[in-house]
XYZ file of C-alpha atoms in Angstrom:
166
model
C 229.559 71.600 151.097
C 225.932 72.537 151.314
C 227.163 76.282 151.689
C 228.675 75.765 148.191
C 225.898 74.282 146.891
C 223.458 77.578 147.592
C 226.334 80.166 146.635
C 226.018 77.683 142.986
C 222.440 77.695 143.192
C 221.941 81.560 143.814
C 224.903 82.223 140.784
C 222.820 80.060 138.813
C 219.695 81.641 139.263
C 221.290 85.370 139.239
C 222.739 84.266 135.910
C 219.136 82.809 134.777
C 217.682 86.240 135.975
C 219.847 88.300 133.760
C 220.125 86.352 130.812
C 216.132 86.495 130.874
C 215.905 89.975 130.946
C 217.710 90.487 127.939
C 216.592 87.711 126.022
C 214.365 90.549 123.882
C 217.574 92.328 122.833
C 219.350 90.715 119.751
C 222.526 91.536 120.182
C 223.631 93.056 123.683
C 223.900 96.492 122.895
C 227.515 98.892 124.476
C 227.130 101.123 127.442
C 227.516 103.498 124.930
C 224.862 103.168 122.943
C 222.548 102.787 125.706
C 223.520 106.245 127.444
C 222.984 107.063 123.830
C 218.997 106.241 123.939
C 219.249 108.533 126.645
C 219.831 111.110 124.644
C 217.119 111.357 122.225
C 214.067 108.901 120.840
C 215.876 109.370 117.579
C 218.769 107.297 118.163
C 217.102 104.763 120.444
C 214.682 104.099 117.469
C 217.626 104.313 114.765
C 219.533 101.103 117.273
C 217.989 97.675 116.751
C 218.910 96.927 120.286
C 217.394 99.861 120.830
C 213.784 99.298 119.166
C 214.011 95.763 120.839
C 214.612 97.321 124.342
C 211.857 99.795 123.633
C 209.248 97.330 122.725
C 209.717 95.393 125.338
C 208.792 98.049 127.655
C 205.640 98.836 125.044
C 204.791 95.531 125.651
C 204.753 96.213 129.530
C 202.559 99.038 128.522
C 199.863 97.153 126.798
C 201.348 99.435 123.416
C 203.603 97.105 121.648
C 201.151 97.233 118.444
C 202.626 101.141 118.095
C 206.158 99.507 117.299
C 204.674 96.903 115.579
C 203.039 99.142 113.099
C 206.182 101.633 113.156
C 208.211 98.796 112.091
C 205.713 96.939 109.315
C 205.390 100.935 107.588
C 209.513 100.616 107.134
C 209.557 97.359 105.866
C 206.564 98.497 103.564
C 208.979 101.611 102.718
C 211.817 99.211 101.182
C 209.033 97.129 99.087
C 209.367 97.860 95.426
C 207.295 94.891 93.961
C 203.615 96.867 93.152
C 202.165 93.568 94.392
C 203.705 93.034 97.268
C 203.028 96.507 98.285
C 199.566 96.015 97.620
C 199.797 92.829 99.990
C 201.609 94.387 102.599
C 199.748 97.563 102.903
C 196.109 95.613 103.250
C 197.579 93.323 105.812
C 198.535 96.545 107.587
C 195.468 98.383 107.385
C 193.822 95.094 108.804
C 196.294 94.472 111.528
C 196.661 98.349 112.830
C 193.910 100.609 111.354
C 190.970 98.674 111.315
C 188.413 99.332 113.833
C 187.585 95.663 114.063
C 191.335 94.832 114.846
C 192.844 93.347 118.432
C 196.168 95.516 117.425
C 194.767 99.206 116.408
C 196.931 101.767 116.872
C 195.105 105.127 117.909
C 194.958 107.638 114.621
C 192.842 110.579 114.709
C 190.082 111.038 111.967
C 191.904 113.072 109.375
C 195.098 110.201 109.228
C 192.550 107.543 109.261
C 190.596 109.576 105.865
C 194.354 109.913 104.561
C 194.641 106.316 104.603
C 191.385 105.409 103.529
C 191.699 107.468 100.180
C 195.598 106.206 99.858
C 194.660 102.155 100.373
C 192.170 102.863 96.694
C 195.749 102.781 95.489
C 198.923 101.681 98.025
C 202.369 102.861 97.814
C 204.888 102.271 99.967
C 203.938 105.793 101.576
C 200.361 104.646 102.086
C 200.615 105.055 105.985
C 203.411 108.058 106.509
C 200.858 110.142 107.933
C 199.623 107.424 110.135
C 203.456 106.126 110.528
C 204.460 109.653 111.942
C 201.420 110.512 114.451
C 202.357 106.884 116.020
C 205.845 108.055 116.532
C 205.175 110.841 118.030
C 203.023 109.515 120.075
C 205.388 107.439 121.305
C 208.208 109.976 121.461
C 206.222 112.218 123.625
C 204.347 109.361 125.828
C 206.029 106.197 125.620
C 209.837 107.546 125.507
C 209.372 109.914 128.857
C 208.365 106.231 130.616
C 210.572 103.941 129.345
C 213.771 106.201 129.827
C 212.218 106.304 133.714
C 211.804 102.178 133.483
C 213.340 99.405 135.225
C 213.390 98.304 131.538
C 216.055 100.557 131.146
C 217.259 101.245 134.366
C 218.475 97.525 134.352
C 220.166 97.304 131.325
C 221.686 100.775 132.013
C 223.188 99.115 135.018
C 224.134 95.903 134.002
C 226.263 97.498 131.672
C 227.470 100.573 133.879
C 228.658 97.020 136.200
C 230.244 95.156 133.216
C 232.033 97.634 132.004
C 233.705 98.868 136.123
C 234.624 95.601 136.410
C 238.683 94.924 136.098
């Protein structure tokens, strides 16, 4: 009986284990399109799951504010209301390229002038410049890491398991 109990106990808590370390991911992504990531930043950052998985390990990394501001430039992309683009691109510029912000993302001088002369007028392009240094940024630094995580490693795994199984 009490040798039931544990081998419950220990099934719970695996089960508790996994189903927290995939809490980030919205929708549990195929085996498939994780060997996919593998393959290039391009498709990991095209996959929701993907993104998800990704800035979870940026968050690891003390970078998550790079996919933060990645992600508010696409959503700024889609905005056609004038005003709301106006709206959107200020509370960028203070969440991600001001100096005095918690969340700045690291643009050299020239991006930083770029955006400077596009906020006197915002479009939804206001930050491309800006938007493209952070991803390659994290293509070249972040990506190497993360496809080397446990992050990833995990999930990889979990899946590889899932999908042996009969």
């Amino acid at each position: 009986m009490l040798k039931v109990a544990k081998q419950q106990k220990s099934s719970k808590s695996k089960m508790s284990r996994e189903m927290k370390d995939y809490s980030y991911l919205s929708s549990k992504p195929t085996l498939e399109e994780v060997q996919s990531w593998g393959q290039s930043f391009d498709k990991l950052m095209k996959s929701p799951a993907g993104r998800n998985a990704f800035r979870e390990f940026l968050r690891t990394e003390y970078s998550e504010e790079n996919m933060l501001f990645w992600l508010a430039c696409e959503d700024l992309k889609k905005e056609v209301n004038k005003n709301l683009v106006e709206e959107k691109a200020k509370l960028i510029y203070e969440d991600y390229i001001s100096i005095l912000s918690p969340k700045e993302v690291s643009l050299d001088s020239r991006v930083r002038e770029v955006i400077n002369r596009n906020m006197l007028d915002p479009t939804p392009h206001t930050f491309d410049d800006a938007q493209l240094q952070i991803y390659t940024l994290m293509h070249r630094d972040s990506y190497p890491r993360f496809m080397n995580s446990a992050v990833y490693k995990t999930l990889l795994q979990s899946l590889t398991d899932t999908s042996s199984e009969p």
